[in-house]
Structures are given as structure tokens and as C-alpha cells.
Short mmCIF file of C-alpha atoms and ligand atoms in Angstrom, two decimals:
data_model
loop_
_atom_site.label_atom_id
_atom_site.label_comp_id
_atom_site.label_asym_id
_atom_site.label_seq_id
_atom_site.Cartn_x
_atom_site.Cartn_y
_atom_site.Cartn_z
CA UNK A 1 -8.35 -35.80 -21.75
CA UNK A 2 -6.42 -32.25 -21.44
CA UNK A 3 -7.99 -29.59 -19.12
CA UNK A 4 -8.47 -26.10 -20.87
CA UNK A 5 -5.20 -25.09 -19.45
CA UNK A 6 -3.17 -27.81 -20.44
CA UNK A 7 -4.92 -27.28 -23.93
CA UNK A 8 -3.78 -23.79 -23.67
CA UNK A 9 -0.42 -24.39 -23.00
CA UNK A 10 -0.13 -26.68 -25.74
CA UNK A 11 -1.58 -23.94 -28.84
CA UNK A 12 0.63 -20.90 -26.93
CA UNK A 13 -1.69 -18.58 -25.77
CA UNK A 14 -4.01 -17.30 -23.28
CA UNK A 15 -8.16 -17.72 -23.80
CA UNK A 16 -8.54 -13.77 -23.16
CA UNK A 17 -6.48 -13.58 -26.68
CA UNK A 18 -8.87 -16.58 -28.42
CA UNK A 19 -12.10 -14.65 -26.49
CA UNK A 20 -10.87 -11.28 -27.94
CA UNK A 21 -11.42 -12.41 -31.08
CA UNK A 22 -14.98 -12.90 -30.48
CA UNK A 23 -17.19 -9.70 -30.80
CA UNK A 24 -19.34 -10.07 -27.44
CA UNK A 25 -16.86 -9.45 -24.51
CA UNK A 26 -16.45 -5.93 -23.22
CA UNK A 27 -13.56 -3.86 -24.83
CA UNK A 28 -13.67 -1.71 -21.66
CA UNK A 29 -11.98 -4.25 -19.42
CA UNK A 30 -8.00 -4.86 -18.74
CA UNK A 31 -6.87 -7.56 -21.12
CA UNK A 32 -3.99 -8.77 -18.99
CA UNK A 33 -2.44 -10.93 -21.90
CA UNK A 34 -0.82 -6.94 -22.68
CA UNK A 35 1.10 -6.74 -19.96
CA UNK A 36 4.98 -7.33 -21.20
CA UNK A 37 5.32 -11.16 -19.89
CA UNK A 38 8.66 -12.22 -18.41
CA UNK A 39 8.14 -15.08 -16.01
CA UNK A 40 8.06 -12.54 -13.17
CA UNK A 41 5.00 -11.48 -13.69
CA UNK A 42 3.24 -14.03 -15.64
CA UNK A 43 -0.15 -14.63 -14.51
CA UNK A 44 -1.51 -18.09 -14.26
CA UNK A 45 -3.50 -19.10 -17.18
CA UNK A 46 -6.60 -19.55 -14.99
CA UNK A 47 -6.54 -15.74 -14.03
CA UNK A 48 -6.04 -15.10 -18.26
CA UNK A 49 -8.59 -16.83 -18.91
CA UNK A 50 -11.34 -14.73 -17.32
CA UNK A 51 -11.85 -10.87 -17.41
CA UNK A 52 -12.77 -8.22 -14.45
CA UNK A 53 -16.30 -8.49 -13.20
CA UNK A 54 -18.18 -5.94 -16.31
CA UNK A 55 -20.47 -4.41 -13.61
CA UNK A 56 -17.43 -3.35 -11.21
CA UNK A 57 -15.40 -2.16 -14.08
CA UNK A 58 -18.25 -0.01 -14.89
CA UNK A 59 -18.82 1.38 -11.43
CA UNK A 60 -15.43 2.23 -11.58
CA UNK A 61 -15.18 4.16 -14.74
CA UNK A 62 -18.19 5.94 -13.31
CA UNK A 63 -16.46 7.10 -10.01
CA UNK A 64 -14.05 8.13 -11.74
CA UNK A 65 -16.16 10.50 -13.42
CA UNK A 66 -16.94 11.64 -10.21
CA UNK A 67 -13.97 12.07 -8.79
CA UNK A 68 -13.22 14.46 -11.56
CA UNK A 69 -16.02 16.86 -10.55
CA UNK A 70 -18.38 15.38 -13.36
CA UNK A 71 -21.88 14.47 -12.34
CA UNK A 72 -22.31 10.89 -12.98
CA UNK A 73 -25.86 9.33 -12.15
CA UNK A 74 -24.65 5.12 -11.59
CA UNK A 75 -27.37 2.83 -12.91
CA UNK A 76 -24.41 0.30 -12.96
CA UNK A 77 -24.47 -1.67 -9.68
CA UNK A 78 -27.29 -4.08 -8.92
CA UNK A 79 -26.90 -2.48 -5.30
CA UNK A 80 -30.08 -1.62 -3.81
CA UNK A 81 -29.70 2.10 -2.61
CA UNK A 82 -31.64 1.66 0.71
CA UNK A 83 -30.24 1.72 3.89
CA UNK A 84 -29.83 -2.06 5.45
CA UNK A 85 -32.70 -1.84 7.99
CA UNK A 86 -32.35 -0.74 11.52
CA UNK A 87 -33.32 -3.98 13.31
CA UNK A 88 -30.35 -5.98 11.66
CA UNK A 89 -27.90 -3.38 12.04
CA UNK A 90 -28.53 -3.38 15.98
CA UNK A 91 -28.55 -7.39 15.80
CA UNK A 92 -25.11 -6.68 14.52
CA UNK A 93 -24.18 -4.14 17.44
CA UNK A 94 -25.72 -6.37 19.88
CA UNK A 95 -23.42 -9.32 18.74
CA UNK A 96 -20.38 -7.09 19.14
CA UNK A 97 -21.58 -5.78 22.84
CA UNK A 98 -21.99 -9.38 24.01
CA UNK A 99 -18.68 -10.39 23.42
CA UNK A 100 -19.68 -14.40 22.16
CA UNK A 101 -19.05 -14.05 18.91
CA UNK A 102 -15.11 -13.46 18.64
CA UNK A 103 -14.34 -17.14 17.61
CA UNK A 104 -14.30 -18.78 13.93
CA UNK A 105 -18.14 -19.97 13.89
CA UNK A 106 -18.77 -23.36 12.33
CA UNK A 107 -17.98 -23.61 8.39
CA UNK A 108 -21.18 -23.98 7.06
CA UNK A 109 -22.26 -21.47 9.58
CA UNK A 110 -24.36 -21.06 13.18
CA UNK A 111 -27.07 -23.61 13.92
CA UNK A 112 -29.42 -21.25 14.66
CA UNK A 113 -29.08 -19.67 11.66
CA UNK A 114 -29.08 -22.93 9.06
CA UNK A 115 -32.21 -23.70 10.87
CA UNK A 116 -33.54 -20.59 10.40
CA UNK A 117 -32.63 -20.76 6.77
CA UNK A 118 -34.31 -24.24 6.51
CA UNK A 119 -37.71 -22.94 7.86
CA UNK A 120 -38.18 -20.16 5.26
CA UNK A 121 -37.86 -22.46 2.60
CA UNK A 122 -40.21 -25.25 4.95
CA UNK A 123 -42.91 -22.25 5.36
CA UNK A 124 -42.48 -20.12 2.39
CA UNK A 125 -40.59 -21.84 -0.42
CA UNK A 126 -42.25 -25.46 0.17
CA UNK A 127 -39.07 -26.91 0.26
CA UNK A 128 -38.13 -29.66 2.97
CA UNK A 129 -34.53 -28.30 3.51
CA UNK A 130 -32.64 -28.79 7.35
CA UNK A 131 -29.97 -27.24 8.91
CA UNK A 132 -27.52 -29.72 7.28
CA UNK A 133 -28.85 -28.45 3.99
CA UNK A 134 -28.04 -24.62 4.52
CA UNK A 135 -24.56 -23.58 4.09
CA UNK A 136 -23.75 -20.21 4.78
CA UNK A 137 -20.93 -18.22 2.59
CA UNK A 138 -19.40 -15.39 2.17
CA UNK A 139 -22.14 -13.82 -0.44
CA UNK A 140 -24.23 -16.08 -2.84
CA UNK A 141 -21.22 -15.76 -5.40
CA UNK A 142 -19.52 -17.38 -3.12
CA UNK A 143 -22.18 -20.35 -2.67
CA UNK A 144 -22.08 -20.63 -6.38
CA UNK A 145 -18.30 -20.90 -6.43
CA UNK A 146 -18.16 -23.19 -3.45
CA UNK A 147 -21.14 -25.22 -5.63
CA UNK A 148 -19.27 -25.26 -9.32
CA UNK A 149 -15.91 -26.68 -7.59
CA UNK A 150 -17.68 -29.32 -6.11
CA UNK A 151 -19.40 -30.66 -8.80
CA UNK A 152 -17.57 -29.71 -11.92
CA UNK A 153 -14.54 -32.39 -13.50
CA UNK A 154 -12.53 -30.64 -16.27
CA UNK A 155 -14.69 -30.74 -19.53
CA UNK A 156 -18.31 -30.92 -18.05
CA UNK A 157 -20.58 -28.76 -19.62
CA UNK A 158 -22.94 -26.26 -17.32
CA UNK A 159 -25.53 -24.78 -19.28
CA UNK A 160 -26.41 -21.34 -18.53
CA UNK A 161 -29.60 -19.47 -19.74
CA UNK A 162 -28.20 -16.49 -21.16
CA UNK A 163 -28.34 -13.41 -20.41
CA UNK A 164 -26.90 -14.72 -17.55
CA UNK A 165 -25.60 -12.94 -13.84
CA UNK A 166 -21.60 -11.78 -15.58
CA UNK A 167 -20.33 -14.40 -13.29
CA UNK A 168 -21.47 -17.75 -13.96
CA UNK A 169 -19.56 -17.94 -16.69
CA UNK A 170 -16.10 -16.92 -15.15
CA UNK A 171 -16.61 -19.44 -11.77
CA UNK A 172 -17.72 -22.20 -14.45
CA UNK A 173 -14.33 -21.36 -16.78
CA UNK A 174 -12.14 -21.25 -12.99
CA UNK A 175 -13.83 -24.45 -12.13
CA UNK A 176 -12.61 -26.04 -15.26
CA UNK A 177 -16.10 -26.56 -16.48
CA UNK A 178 -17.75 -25.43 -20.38
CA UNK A 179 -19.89 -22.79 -20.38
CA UNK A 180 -22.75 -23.63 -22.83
CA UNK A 181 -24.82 -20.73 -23.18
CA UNK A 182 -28.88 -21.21 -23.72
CA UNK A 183 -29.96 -17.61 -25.56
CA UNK A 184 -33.44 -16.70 -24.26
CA UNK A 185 -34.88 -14.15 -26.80
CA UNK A 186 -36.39 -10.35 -25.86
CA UNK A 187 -39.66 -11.00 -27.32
CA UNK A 188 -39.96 -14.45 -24.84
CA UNK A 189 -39.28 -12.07 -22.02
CA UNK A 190 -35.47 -13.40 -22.40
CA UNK A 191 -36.59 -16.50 -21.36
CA UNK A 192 -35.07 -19.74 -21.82
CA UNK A 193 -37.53 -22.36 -23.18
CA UNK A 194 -38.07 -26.15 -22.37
CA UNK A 195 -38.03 -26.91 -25.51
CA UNK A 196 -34.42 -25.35 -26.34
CA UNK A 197 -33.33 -27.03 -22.87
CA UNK A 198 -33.68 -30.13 -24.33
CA UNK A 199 -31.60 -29.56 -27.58
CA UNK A 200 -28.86 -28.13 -25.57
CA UNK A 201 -27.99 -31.33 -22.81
CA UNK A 202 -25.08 -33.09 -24.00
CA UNK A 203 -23.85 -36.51 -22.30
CA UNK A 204 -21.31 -33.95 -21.09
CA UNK A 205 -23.68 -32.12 -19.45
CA UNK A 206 -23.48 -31.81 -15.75
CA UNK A 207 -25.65 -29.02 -14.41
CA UNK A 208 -27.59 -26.48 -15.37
CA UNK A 209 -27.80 -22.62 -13.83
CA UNK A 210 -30.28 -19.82 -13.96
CA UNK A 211 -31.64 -16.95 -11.96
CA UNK A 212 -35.17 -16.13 -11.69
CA UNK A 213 -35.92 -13.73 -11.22
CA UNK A 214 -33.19 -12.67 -13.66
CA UNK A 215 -30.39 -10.23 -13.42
CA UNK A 216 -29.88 -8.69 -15.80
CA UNK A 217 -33.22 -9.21 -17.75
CA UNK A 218 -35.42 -8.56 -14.66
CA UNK A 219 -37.53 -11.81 -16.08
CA UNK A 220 -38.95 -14.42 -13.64
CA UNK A 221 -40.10 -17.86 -15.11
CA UNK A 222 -43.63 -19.12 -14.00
CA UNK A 223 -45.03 -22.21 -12.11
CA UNK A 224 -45.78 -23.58 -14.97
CA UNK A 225 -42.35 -23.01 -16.98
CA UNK A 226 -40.49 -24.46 -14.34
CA UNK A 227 -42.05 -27.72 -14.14
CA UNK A 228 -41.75 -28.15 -17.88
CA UNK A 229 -37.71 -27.47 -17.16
CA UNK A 230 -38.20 -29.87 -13.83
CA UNK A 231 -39.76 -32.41 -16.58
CA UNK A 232 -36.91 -32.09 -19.36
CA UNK A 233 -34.11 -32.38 -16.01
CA UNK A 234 -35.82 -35.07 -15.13
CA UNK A 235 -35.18 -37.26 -18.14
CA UNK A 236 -31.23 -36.80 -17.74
CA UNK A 237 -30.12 -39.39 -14.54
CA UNK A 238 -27.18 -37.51 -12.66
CA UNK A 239 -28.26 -34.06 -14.32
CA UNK A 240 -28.22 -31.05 -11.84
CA UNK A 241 -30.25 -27.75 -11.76
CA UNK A 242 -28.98 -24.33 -10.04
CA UNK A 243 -31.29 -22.42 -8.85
CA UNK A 244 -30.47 -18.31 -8.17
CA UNK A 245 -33.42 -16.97 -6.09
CA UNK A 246 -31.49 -14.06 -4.78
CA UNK A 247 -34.20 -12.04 -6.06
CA UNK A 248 -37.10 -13.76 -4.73
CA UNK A 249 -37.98 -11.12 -2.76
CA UNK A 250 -37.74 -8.50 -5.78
CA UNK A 251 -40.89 -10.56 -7.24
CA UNK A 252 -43.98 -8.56 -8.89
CA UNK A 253 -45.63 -11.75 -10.12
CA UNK A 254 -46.76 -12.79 -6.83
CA UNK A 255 -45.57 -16.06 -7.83
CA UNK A 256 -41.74 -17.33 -6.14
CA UNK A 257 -41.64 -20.50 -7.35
CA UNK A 258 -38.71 -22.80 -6.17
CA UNK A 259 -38.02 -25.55 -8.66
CA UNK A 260 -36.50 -27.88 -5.69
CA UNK A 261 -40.17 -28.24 -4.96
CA UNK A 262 -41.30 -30.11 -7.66
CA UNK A 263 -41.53 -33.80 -7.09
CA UNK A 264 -38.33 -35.51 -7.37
CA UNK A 265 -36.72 -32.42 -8.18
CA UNK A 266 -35.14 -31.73 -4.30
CA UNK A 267 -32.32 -34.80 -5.31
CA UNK A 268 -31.00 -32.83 -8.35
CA UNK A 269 -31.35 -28.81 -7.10
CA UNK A 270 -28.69 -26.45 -5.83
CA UNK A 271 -31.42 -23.53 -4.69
CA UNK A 272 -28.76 -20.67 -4.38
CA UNK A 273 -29.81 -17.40 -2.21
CA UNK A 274 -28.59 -14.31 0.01
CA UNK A 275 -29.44 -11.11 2.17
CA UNK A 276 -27.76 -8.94 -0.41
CA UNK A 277 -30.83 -7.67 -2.42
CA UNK A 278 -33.98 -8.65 -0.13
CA UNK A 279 -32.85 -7.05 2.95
CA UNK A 280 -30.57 -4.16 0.97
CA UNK A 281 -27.11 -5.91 2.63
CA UNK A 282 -24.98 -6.37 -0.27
CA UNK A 283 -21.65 -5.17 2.13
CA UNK A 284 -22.70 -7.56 4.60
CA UNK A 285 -21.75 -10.58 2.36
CA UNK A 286 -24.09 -13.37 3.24
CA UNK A 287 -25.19 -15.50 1.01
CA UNK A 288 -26.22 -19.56 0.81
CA UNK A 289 -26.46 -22.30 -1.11
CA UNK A 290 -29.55 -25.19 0.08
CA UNK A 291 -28.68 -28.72 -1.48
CA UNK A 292 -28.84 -32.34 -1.01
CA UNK A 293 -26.16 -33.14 1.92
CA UNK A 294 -23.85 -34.94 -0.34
CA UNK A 295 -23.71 -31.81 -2.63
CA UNK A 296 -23.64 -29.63 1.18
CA UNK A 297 -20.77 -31.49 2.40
CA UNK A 298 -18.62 -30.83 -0.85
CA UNK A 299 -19.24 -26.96 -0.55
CA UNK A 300 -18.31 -27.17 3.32
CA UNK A 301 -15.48 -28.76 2.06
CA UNK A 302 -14.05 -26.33 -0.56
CA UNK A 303 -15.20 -23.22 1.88
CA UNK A 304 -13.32 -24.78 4.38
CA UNK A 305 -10.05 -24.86 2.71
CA UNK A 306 -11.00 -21.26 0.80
CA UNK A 307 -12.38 -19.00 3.45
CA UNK A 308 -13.85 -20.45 6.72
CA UNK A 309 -17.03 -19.57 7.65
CA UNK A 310 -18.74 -15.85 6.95
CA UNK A 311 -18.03 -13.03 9.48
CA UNK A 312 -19.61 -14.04 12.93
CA UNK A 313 -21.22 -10.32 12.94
CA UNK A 314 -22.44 -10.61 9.73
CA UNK A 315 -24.51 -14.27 10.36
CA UNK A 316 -26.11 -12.28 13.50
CA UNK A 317 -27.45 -9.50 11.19
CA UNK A 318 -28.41 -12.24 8.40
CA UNK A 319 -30.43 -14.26 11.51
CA UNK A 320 -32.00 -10.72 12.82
CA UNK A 321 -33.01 -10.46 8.61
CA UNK A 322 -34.30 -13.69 8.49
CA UNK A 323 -36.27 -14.34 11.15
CA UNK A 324 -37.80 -10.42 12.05
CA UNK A 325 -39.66 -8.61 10.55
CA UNK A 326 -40.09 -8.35 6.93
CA UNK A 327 -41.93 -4.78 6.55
CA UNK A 328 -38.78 -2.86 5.28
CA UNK A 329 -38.62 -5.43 2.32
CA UNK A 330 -41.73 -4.73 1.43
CA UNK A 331 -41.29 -1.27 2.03
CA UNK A 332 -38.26 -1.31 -0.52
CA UNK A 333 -39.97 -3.58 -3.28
CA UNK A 334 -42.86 -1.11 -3.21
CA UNK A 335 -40.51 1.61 -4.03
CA UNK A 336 -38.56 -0.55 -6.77
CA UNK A 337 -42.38 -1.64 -8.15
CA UNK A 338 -43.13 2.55 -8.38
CA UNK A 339 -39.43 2.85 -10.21
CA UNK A 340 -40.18 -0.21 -12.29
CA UNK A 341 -43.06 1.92 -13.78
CA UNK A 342 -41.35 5.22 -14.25
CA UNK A 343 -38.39 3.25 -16.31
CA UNK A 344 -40.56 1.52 -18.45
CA UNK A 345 -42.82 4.36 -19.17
CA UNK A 346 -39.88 6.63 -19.89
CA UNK A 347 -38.20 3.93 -21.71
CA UNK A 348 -40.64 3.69 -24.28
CA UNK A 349 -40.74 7.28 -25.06
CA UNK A 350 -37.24 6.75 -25.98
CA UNK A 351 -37.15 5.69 -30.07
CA UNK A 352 -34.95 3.22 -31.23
CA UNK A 353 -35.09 1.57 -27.51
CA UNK A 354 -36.47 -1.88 -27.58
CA UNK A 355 -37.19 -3.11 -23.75
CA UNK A 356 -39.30 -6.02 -22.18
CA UNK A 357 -41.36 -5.45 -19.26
CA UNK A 358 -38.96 -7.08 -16.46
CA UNK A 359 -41.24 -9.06 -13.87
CA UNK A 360 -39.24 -8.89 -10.99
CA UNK A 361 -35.30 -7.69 -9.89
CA UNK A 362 -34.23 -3.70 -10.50
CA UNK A 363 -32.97 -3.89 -14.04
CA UNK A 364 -34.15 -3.20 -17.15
CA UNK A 365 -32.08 -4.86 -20.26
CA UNK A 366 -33.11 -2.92 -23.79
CA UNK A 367 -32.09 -3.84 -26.60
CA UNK A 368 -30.19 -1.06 -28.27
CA UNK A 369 -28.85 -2.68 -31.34
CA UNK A 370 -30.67 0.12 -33.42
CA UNK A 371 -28.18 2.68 -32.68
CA UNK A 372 -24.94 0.47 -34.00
CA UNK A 373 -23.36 2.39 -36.88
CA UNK A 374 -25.47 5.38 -35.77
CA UNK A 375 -23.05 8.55 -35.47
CA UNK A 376 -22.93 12.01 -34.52
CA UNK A 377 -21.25 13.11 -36.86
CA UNK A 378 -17.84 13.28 -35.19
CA UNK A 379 -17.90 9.62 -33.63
CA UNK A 380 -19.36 6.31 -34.74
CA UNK A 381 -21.32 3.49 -32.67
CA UNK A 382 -19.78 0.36 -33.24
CA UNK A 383 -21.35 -1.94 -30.90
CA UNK A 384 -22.82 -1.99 -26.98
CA UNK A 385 -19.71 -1.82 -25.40
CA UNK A 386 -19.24 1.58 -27.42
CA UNK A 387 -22.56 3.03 -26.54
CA UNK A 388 -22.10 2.53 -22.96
CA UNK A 389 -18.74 4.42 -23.03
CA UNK A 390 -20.29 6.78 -25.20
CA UNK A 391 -22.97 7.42 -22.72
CA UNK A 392 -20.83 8.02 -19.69
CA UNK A 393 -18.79 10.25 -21.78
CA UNK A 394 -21.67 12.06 -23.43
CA UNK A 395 -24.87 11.84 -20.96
CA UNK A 396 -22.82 10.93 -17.93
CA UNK A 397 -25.11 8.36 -17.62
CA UNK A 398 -23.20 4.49 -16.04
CA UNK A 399 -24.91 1.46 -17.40
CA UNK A 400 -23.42 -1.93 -18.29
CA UNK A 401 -22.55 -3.40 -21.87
CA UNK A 402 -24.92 -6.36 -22.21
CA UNK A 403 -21.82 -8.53 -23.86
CA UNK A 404 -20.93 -8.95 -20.27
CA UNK A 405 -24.03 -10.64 -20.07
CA UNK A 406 -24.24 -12.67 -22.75
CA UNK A 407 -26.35 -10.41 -24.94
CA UNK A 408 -24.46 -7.93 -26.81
CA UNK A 409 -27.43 -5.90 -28.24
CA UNK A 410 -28.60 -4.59 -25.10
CA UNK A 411 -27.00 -2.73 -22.14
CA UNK A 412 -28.41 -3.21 -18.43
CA UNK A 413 -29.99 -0.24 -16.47
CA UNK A 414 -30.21 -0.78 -12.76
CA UNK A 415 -33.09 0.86 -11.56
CA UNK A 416 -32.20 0.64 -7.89
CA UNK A 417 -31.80 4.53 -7.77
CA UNK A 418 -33.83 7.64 -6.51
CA UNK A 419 -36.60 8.85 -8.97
CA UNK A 420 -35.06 12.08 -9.36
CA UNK A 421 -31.82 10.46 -10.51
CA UNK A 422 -33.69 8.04 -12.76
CA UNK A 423 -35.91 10.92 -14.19
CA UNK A 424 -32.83 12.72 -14.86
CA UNK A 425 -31.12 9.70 -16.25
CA UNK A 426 -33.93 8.96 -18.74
CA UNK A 427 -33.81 12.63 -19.89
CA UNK A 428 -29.63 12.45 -20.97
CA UNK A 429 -30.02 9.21 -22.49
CA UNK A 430 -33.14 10.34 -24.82
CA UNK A 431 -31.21 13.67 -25.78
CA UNK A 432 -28.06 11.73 -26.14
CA UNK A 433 -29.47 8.64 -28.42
CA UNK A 434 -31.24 11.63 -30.20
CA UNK A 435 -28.42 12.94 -31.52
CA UNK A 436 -26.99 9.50 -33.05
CA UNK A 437 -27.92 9.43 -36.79
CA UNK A 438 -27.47 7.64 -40.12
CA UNK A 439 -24.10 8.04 -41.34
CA UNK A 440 -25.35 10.19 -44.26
CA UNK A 441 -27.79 12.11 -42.39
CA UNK A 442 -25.39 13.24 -39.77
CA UNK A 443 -24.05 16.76 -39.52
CA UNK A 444 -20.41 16.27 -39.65
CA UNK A 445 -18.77 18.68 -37.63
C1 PLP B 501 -28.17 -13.28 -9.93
C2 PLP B 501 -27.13 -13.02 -8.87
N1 PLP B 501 -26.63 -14.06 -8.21
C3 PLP B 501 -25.70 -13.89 -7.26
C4 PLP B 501 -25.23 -12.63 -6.93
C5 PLP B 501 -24.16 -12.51 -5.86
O1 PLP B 501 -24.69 -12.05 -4.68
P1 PLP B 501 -23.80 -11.70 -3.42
O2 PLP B 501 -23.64 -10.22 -3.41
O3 PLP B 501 -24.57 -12.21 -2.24
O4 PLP B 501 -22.50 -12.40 -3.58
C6 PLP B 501 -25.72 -11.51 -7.60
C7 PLP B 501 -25.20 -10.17 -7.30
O5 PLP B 501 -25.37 -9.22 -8.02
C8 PLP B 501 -26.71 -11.72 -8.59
O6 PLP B 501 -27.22 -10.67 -9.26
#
């Protein structure tokens, strides 16, 4: 069978010129296929084939913005904007003062910190996981990188419950794999059902990912949701589930649920995790992946040859995280609960804005189809990716296209900002979406 590239080759062009076609992918990013190709400077068709991260692209539009003077509020990262508490930062100081940790630590990272790893999920996640479970990376994206080259031959499908975290389905495209994407609708909380699980596995189908709770649609599946997705994964030998819980802590349910706790289901799940969001360390880059050691082994394999282990410094700070104290998280997801309630509140005062209540994470993900064709009398919406750049322009006011996320009605708000910011946000936006009309109502200036 040809790979995607080979295929690629063969019809002449690049997939970012067959994905431009296609309406849903943000018009705001590079298309590299324009750059004037002599065999200098001819990318590979693996970099062609996927675009710039949507959310970083974004972010830097917006400091752009700044850096011209203009007074941007960002609600474009999913960056938490506390401070990474005290007690981990010193961990990290101490780490440096003591001199030990100058050497390349073990791939898959310290002991002491896979074991510490493994307990949390023993004592909180009911999950039997080891050290030789853990492996420790350089961010989660890494651990789902590391993850999708193990397991993925050219032309395996990896179904992804859309909207979907922007890069699932770049690693799964890099990794050779087929992106199948599972469309979880706004009024089921974005969720993906059993029931549509089970239409969607193929023969071809080798794993499955998700993120619960979910960026970007802030939704987190129940107890009860996930064992009817354990049940369907069940009746598919060889089939794979991964599991995002970056967000666990970021939970308002009350209810984490890990699906590698369901009986039988520890064989056949990748539970994928991090500091970034829980314990506000996104620069830290520490992230994990827990798995059956067979599936462990192949992602210490592939980091080996990629990276090497995490930053010594960082693992000390991710071990002071893990097993301290875990006050400042709750600190911070009191805050983001508070936030969660201004948004939504604000949100709904805004007409033509369709959201969902999100259960757990920092975004919000409305739908804000109503506005498409909308103009103000000088410029016309055409679609999301429009709006957004419309919005920075107009309300100076950074969200995300939702295209990038596999929903191109909606754009993603990141509430993980002050509540004078968001206040102030939620102000531009409702005078700015005001001011879009009905082609024949507009005043055309
Ligand atoms: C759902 C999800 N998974 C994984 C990641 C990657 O996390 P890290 O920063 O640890 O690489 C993110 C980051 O935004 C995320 O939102």
C-alpha cells in the first residue's frame, strides 16, 4: 500500500493545497506550498502536509497588536495566568544548589518521580499503574507524539472526537496515521456519543483519542459515558483508547473519571497527562503518558532517539508538584470556577452567541455561525476564521477560529485571564458583534 506521501508524490502536490480546498482550516496560517519552490528550499512533504499550531498563530497576531501600542486582551492561549507555585519553583532552585542533577536523567525519567506518578493514579485515579508505566516527556504533546509513532503503521485510522486539542490531528497526519474525526454536537455538550463510536471503527481502526475534560469545548464525559465507550472498545480485539486528562484537575463535576479503570480496560488505554494546566507550569514542559509496558517501552524508544529525557530541573519541580501540597490548585480552580460564571453569564447577554455550559478546563467554545454573512456595512463575515480576525482588528479582542479545532462555527475563548480583562473582553465583543448586520439592513458607509 502507498503511504500518504508516496500518494502525494504520485498526484503532484502537497496536502496543504488538497486541505485548502476544504472550508474548515484557518486562512490565517502560512500556507508554505506559496513559497517559490526550487529544490533548495523545498520542504519535505511531511512538514506540507500540516499547518502552524492555530492557537500560537493566534497569540502571535495578538502580540503583535501589542507591540504596536494597541491594547490587545489574549483569550488565545490555554495558559493558565497564575504564577507556578512557590514550593515547586524552590524544588527547582534546590535541584540547581545541590549540584546532582547536571547529568542526562534516565529516558523515561527519575524513579522517584515515575513512582510518584504511579501512586496518584493508585490513590486518586484507581488505576494500578508502576513506575515502568510512567514515562516522563517533554510536555504531554510530547507523550502523545512519542504514543502515535509507536503505535501508528501508515494507513491506520485514529479516531478523534472532534472538537479536538488542534494537535491530534497534525501528530496523527506526521505519524502517517488517518485522522477520522467523530463530531460531538453543541447541544450534547460537544460530546461524542457511544453510539456514533460504534459507526465510526473501521477494521482500519487502530486507536482512538479524546480529552476530557475537553479543550476546546470545556466538556468532561461522565462515569457513566465512559463505560458505555469502555463497552463499545471493548468489542474491537487490538483496539486502543487515548486518554487526555491534562485537565483533570480543571474538573467542576467532582467526578475525574479515568477510563483505564474500567475492567479490562488498563490493556487497551494510553492515559495521557502533565503539570502544564494543574499546577499553572506550561514553560516547565512536563508532561506523561501511563500505558501498558509494551506500549511504555515503544515511547521510551522513540523519545530516546527524539529528545532524551525532560530537563533534570524541570522533573524536580514536577516531583515537588506532585507529591506537595495541592492547595494552590485548588486555589487556582476556585478562581477559574468564579471566571467560569462571569463568561457564561456575560456570554448569554451577548445575542446571536450560542455557548454550552463547559464542565471543566478554561474555555468556552460558542457557536457563532449566526454572524456569517453578517456585515458592517463596509466589510463582510465570511466564516470563523474571518470573525476572529475581525475581532482582533475591531474589538482587539484574541480568540481562536474553531476550524482549528474541528468545528468551524465556533471560535474558542480561553478564560484563563483576570476578571477585569474578561469583563472588558465581554464588553468589545458585544459592541463589536452588535454592529454586524443583515446585508440589507446595514448602513453602508
Ligand atoms: C488537551 C491537551 N492535551 C495536551 C496538551 C499539551 O500539553 P503540554 O503543554 O504539556 O505539552 C494541551 C495543551 O494545551 C492540551 O490542551
Amino acid at each position: 500500500m502507498k503511504s500518504h506521501w508516496e500518494e502525494a508524490l504520485r498526484r503532484g502536490f502537497c496536502f496543504h493545497e488538497k486541505r485548502a480546498a476544504q472550508p474548515s482550516k484557518s486562512s490565517l496560517l502560512p500556507n508554505f506550498a506559496r513559497y517559490p519552490s526550487n529544490h533548495m528550499n523545498q520542504l519535505s512533504l511531511r512538514i506540507n502536509a500540516i499547518e502552524e499550531s492555530a492557537t500560537l498563530a493566534m497569540a502571535a497576531k495578538a502580540r503583535e497588536y501589542k507591540a504596536k501600542g494597541i491594547d490587545v486582551i489574549n483569550l488565545a492561549l490555554g495558559e493558565p495566568d497564575f504564577k507556578t507555585p512557590p514550593h515547586i519553583c524552590e524544588a527547582a532552585k534546590k535541584s540547581i544548589d545541590e549540584g546532582k542533577y547536571f547529568a542526562y536523567p534516565p529516558v523515561a525519567g527519575y524513579q522517584d518521580l515515575r513512582e510518584a506518578i504511579a501512586a496518584k493514579y493508585n490513590k486518586e485515579n484507581n488505576v494500578p499503574y508502576k513506575a515502568e508505566h510512567i514515562v516522563v516527556s517533554n510536555g504531554a504533546k510530547q507523550s502523545i507524539a512519542n504514543v502515535m509513532f509507536a503505535l501508528i503503521n501508515p494507513g491506520d485510522e485514529v479516531i478523534v472526537f472532534s472538537p479536538y486539542w488542534v494537535s491530534y490531528d497534525a501528530i496523527i497526519r506526521l505519524a502517517e496515521g488517518t485522522p477520522v474525526m467523530v463530531n460531538g454536537h453543541i447541544d450534547n455538550d460537544f460530546k461524542v456519543t457511544a453510539a456514533q463510536l460504534g459507526k465510526a471503527i473501521t477494521p482500519k481502526t487502530r486507536a482512538i483519542i479524546f480529552s476530557s475534560p475537553c479543550n476546546p469545548t470545556g466538556s468532561v464525559f461522565s462515569k457513566n459515558e465512559l463505560q458505555a465507550i469502555a463497552n463499545v472498545v471493548q468489542e474491537h480485539p487490538g483496539l486502543l483508547i487515548i486518554a487526555d486528562e491534562i485537565y483533570e484537575h480543571i474538573n467542576f463535576t467532582g467526578d475525574q473519571t479515568s477510563i483505564a479503570s474500567f475492567p479490562g480496560m488498563f490493556e487497551r488505554t494510553i492515559t495521557i497527562n502533565g503539570f502544564a494546566k494543574g499546577f499553572a507550569m506550561t514553560g516547565w514542559r512536563v508532561g506523561y503518558l501511563a500505558a501498558p509496558k509494551w506500549i511504555a517501552d515503544g515511547a521510551i524508544k522513540m523519545q530516546g532517539q527524539l529528545t532524551s529525557a525532560n530537563s533534570s530541573i524541570a522533573q524536580r519541580a514536577a516531583l515537588a508538584a506532585i507529591a506537595g501540597d495541592i492547595a494552590p490548585t485548588i486555589r487556582m480552580v476556585d478562581e477559574y470556577r468564579k471566571r467560569r460564571e462571569l463568561v457564561h453569564k456575560l456570554l448569554k447577554d451577548v445575542p446571536g452567541v450560542k455557548a454550552n455550559y463547559p464542565m471543566g478546563a478554561f474555555y468556552f467554545f460558542p457557536d457563532v455561525s449566526h454572524f456569517f454573512g453578517k456585515t458592517d456595512g463596509s466589510r463582510t463575515i465570511r466564516d470563523g476564521d474571518d470573525l476572529c480576525m475581525y475581532l482582533l482588528e475591531k474589538a482587539h479582542v484574541s480568540l481562536v477560529p474553531g476550524g482549528a479545532f474541528g468545528d468551524p462555527n465556533c471560535l474558542r475563548l480561553s478564560y484563563a485571564a483576570s476578571e477585569k480583562d474578561l469583563v472588558e473582553a465581554m464588553r468589545r465583543l458585544k459592541e463589536t458583534l452588535a454592529g454586524l448586520k443583515k446585508a440589507d439592513h446595514a448602513v453602508v458607509a
